[in-house]
Coordinates of C-alpha atoms and ligand atoms in Angstrom, one line a residue:
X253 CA 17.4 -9.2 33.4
X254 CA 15.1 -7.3 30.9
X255 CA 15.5 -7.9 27.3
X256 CA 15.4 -4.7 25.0
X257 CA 15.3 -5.6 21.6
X258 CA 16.0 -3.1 18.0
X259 CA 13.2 -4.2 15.2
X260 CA 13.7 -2.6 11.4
X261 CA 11.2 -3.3 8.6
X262 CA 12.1 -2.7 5.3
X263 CA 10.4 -5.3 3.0
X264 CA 8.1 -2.7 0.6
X265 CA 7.7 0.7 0.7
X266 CA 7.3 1.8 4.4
X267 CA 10.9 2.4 6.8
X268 CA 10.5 1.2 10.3
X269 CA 12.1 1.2 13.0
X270 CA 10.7 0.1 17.3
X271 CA 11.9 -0.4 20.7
X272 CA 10.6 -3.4 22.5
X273 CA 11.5 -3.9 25.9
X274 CA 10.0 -7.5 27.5
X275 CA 7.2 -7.0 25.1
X276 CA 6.1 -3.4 26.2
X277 CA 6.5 -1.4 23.0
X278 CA 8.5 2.0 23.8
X279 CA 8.5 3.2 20.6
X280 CA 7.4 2.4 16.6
X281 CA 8.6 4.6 14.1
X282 CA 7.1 4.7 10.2
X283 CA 8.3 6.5 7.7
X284 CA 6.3 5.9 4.3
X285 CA 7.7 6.7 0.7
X286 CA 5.2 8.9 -0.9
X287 CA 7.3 9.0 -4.3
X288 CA 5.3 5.8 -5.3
X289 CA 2.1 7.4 -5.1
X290 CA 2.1 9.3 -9.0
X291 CA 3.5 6.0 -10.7
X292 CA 0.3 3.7 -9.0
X293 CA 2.1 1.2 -7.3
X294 CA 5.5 0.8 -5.5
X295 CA 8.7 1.2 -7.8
X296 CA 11.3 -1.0 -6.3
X297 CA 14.5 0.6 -7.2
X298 CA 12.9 4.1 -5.9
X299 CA 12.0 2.2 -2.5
X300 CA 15.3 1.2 -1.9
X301 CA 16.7 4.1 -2.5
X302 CA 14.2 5.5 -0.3
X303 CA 15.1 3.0 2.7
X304 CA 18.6 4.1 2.3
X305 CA 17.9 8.2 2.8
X306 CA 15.5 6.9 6.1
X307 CA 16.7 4.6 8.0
X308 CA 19.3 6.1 10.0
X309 CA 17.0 8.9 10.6
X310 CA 14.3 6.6 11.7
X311 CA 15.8 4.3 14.0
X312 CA 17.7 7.4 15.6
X313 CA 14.4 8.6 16.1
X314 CA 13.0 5.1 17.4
X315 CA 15.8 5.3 20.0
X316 CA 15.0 8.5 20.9
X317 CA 11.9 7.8 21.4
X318 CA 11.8 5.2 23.6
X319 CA 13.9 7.0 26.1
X320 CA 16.9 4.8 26.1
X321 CA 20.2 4.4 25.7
X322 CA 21.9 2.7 22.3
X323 CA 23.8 0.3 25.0
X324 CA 20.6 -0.9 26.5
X325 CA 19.7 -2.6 23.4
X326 CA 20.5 -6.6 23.7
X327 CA 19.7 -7.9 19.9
X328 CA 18.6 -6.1 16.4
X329 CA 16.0 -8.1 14.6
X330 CA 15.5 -7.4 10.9
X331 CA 13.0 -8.9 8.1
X332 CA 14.6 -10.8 6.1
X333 CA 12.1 -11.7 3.6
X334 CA 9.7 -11.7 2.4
X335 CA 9.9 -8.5 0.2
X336 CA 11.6 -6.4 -2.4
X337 CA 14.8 -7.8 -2.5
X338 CA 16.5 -3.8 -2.7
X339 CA 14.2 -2.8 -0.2
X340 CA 15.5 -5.8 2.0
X341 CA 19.2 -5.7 1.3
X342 CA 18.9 -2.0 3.3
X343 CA 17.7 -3.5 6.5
X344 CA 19.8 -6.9 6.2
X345 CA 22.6 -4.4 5.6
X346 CA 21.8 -1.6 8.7
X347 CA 20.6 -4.3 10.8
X348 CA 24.4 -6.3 10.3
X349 CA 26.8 -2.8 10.7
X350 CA 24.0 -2.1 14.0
X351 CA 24.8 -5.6 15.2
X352 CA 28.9 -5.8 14.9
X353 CA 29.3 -2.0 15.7
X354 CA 27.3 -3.1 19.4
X355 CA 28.3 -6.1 19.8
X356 CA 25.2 -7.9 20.3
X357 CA 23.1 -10.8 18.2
X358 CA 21.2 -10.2 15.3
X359 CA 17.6 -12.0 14.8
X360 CA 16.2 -12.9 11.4
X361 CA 12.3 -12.5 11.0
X362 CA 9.9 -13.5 8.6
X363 CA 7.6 -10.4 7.8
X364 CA 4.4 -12.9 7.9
X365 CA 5.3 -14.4 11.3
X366 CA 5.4 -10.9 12.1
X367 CA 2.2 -9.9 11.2
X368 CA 0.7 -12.6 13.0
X369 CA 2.4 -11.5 16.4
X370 CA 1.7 -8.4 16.1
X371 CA -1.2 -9.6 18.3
X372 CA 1.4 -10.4 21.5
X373 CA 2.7 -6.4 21.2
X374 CA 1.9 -5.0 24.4
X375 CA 1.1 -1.3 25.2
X376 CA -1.3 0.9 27.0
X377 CA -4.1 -0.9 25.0
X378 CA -3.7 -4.0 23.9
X379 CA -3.5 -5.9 27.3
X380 CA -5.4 -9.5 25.9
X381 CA -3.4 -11.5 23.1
X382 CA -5.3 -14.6 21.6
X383 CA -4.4 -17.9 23.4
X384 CA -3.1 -20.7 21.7
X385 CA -4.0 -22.5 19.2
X386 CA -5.3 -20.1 17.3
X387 CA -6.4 -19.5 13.9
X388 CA -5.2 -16.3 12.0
X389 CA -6.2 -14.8 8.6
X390 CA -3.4 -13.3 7.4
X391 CA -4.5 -10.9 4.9
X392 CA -1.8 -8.5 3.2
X393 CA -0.9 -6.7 -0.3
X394 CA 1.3 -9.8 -0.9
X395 CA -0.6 -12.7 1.0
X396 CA -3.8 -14.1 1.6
X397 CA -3.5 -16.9 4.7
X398 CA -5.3 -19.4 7.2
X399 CA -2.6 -19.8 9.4
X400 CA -2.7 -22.3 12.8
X401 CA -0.6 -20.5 15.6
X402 CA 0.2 -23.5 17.8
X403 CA 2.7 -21.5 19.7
X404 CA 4.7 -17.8 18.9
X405 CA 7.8 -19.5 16.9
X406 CA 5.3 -23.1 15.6
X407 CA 3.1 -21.7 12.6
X408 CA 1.4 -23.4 9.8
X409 CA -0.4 -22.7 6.4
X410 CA -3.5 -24.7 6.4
X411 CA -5.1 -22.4 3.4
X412 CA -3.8 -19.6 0.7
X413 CA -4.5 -18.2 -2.5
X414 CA -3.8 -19.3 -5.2
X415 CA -3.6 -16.5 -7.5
X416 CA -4.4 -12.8 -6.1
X417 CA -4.0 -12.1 -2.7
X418 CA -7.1 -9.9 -0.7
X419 CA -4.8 -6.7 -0.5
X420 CA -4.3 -7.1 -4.3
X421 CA -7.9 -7.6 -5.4
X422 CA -9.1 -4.5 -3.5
X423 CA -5.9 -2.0 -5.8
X424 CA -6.5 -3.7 -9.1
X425 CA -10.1 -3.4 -9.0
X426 CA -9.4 0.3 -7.6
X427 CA -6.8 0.9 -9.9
X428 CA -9.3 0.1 -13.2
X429 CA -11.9 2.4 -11.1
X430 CA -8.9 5.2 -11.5
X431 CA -8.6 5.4 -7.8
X432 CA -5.5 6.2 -6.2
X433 CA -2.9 3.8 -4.7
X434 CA -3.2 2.0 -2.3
X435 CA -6.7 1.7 -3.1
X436 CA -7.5 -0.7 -0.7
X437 CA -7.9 2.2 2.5
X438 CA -10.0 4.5 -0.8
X439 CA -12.7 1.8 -1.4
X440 CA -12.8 1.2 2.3
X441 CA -14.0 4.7 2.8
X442 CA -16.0 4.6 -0.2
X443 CA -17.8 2.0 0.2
X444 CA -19.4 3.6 4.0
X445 CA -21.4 5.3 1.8
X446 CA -22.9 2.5 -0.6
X447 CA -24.9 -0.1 -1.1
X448 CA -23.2 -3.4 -1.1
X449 CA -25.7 -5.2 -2.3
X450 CA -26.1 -3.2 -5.7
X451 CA -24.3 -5.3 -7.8
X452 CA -23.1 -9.2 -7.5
X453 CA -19.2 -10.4 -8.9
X454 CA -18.5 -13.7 -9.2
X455 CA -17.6 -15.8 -6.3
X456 CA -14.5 -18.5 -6.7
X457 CA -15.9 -22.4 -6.2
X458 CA -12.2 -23.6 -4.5
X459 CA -12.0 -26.7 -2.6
X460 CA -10.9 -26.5 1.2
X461 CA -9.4 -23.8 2.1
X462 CA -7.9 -22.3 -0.1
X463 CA -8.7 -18.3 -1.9
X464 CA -8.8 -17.1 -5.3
X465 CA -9.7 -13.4 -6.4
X466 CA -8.7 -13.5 -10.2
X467 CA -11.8 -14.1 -11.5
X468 CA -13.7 -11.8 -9.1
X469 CA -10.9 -9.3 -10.3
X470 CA -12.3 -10.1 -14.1
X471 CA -15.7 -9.9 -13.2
X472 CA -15.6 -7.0 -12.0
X473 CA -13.3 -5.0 -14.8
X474 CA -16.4 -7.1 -17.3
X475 CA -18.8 -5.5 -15.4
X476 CA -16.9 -1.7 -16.0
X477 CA -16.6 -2.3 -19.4
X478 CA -20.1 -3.5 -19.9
X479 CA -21.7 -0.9 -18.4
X480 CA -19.3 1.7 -19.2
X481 CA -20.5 1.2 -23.0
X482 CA -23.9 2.4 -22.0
X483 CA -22.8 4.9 -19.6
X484 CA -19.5 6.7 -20.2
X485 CA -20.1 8.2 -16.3
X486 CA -20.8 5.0 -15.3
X487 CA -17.8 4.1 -12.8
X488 CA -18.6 8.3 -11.5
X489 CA -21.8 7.6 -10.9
X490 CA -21.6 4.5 -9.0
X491 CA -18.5 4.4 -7.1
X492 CA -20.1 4.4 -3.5
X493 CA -22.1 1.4 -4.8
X494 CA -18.6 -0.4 -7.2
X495 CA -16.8 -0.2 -3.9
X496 CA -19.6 -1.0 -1.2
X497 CA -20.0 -4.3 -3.7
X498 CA -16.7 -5.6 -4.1
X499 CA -15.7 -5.3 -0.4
X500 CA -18.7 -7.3 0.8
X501 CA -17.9 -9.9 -2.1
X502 CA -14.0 -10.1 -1.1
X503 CA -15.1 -10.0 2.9
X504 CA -17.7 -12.8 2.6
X505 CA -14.9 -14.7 0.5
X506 CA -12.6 -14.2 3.7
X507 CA -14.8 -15.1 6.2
X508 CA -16.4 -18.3 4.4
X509 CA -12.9 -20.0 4.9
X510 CA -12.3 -18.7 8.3
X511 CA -15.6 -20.4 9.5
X512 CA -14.6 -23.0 7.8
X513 CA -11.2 -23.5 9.1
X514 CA -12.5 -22.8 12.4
X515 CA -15.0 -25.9 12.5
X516 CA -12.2 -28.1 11.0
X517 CA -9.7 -27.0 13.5
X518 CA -12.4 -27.1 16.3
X519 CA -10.4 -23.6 17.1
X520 CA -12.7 -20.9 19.0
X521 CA -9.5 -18.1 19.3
X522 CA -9.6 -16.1 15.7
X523 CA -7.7 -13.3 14.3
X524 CA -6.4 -11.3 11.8
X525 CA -3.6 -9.2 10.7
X526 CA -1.8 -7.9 7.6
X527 CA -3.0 -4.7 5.8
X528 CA -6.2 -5.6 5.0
X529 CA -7.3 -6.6 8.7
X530 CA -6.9 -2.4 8.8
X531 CA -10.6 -3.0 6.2
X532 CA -13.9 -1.5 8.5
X533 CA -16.2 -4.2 6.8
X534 CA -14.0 -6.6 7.7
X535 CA -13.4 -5.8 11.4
X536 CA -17.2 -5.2 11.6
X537 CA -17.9 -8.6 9.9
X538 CA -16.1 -10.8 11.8
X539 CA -17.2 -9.2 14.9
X540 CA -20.1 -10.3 14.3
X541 CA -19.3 -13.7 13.3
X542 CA -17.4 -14.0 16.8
X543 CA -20.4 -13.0 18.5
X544 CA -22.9 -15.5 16.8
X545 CA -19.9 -18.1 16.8
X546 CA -18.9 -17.8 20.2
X547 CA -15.7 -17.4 19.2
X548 CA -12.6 -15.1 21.1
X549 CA -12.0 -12.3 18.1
X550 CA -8.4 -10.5 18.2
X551 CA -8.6 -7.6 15.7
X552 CA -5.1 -5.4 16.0
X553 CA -5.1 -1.9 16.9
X554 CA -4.9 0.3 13.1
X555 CA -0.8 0.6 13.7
X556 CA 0.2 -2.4 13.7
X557 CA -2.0 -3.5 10.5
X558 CA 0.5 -2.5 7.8
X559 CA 3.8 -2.6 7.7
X560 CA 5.6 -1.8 11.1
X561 CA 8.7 -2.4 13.1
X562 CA 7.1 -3.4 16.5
X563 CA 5.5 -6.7 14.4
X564 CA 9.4 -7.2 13.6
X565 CA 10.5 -6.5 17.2
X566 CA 8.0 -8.8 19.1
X567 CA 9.3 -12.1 16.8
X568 CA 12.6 -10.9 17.1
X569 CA 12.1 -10.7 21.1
X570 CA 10.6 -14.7 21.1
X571 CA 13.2 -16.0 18.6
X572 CA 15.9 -14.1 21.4
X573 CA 14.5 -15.9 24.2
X574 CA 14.9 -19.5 22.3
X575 CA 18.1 -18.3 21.4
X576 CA 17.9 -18.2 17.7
X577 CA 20.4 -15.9 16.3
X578 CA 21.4 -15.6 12.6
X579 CA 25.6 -15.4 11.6
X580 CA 26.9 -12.1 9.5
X581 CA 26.8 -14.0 6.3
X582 CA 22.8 -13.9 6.6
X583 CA 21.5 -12.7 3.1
X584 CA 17.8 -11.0 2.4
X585 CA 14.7 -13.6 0.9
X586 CA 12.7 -12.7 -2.1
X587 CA 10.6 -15.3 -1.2
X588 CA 10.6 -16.7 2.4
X589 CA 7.4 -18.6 3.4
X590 CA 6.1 -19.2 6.8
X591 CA 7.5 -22.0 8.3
X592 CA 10.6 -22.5 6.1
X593 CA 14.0 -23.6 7.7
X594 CA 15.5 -20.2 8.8
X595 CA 19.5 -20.1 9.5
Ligands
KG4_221 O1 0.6 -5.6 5.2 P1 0.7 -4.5 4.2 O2 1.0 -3.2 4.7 O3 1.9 -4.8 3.2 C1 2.2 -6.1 2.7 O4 2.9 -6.8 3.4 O5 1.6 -6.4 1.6 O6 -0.6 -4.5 3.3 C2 -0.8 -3.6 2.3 C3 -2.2 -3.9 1.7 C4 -2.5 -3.1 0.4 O7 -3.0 -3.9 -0.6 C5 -3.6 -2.1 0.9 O8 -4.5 -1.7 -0.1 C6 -4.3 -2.9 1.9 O9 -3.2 -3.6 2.6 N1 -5.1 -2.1 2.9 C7 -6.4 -2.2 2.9 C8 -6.8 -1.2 3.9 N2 -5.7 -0.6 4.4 C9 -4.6 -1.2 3.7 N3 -7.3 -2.9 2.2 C10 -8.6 -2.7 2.5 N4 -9.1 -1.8 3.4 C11 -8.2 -1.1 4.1 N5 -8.7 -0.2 5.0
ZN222 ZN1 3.2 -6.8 5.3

């Protein structure tokens, strides 16, 4: 029997909805709020309501789309957490009146787990997922993480930050540069056109593996303010060269502790995913680092970088196979790290 399985996402600012059938994606659906855009970062009440105008409309769509019919589906998986709480509630809530109106399971997910198997999606492309054990950087707006995949449902945090996470440090640093939000994709296509060698922010000096990007965040806004005094069209002038510098700083940050964590580990199979594993420096870098490594590099295809419901899908298609369903009195998680007991 084939397994057909509803995903929803709904943990920030983007409404998904997929189709997985045995893995295959038949359809992803992403619907993002552009109503955050003029206020510079996400505004959580305005996100849920947001969620709430698209999600019938999106997983209608999502159905649609993958050319089946509502009584093929076998289990709706949901993110529970981590997120906006608001933003959450809508999916929790959708994913529940889904589930008792079909009569068929519902699946908690963590959002991070989904990131990381975003990697076991299949479609047309992605035919080759990264064998286990494997070590993933999870990088995201919200998270910054070495994680050990030992199997799809066995994950563990061997390094985070301890402050900013990656995502973060590239929109703050934007954000003072009076770029738009997210700046993160901006100074990615800014920086193709600079030198990244033009200027040098400080580097953290943390033990193991762990990150920190608050003091390259202040180093930065000093350097601004610094030469800003001398040159009011300082930031105007230099952009290319601003962004160029602080993605090969925050990049060579990343991939220090990957190398790292990959000797320690003895682990040859590397990854990445969250939002910032969408970053062209990045792919390009560690790329490179497989090849001189000799190391098995999984970079995901652009749509399942950011938030999407496919990520949400394929867990909730894994944790269906092991038989872990969630009851009706499931609520949403704030906070929900990897790896915590899950009802
Ligand atoms: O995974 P995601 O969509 O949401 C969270 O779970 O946080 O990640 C969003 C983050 C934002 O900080 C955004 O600026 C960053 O991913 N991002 C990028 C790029 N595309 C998205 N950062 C650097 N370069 C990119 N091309
Ligand atoms: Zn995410």
């Amino acid at each position: 029997m084939s397994v057909t399985i509803l995903g929803i996402e709904s943990s920030c600012d983007d409404t998904s909805a997929a189709v997985i059938r045995d893995g295959f994606l038949l359809s992803n659906l992403i619907s993002s709020q552009e109503v955050h855009r003029i206020y510079g970062g996400v505004v959580p009440e305005l996100a849920s309501r947001a969620h709430q105008a698209n999600i019938i409309p999106v997983v209608d769509s999502a159905i649609k789309k993958a050319g089946i019919d509502i009584s093929e589906i076998n289990a709706v998986a949901f993110t529970r957490g981590p997120g906006l709480l608001g933003s959450l509630l809508v999916g929790v809530s959708f994913a529940k009146g889904f589930a008792l109106s079909r009569n068929i399971p519902l699946v908690a997910v963590n959002h991070l787990q989904g990131h990381v198997l975003a990697h076991f999606v299949k479609d047309e492309i992605n035919q080759n997922h990264p064998k286990f054990p494997f070590l993933c950087l999870l990088v995201s707006g919200g998270h910054t993480q070495l994680i050990i995949v030992r199997s799809h449902l066995d994950m563990e945090i061997v390094g985070q930050t301890i402050d900013d996470a990656a995502g973060e440090a590239f929109d703050k640093c934007a954000k003072v540069m009076g770029l738009p939000y997210p700046g993160g994709p901006v100074v990615d296509k800014l920086a193709q056109e600079g030198n990244p060698q033009a200027f040098s922010f400080a580097r953290p000096n943390i033990k193991e593996l762990d990150f920190s990007f608050s003091g390259l965040k202040t180093s930065f806004l000093y350097t601004l303010r610094d030469r800003m005094a001398e040159d009011p069209h300082f930031i105007d002038v230099r952009k290319a060269d601003l962004c160029a510098s602080l993605q090969h700083t925050i990049i060579s940050i990343l991939l220090s502790k990957v190398e790292m964590a990959a000797r320690k580990y003895g682990i040859r199979e590397v990854a990445i995913a969250g939002g910032v594993s969408a970053n062209s420096g990045l792919r390009n870098a560690l790329t490179e680092l497989g090849q001189a490594k000799g190391w098995n590099v999984f970079i995901p295809q652009f749509r399942y970088t950011t938030d999407n419901a496919a990520m949400i899908a394929i867990v909730g298609y894994y944790r269906f196979l092991a038989g872990e369903f969630s009851p009706h009195d499931v609520t949403p998680l704030a906070r929900f790290p990897l790896g915590a007991a899950e009802v």
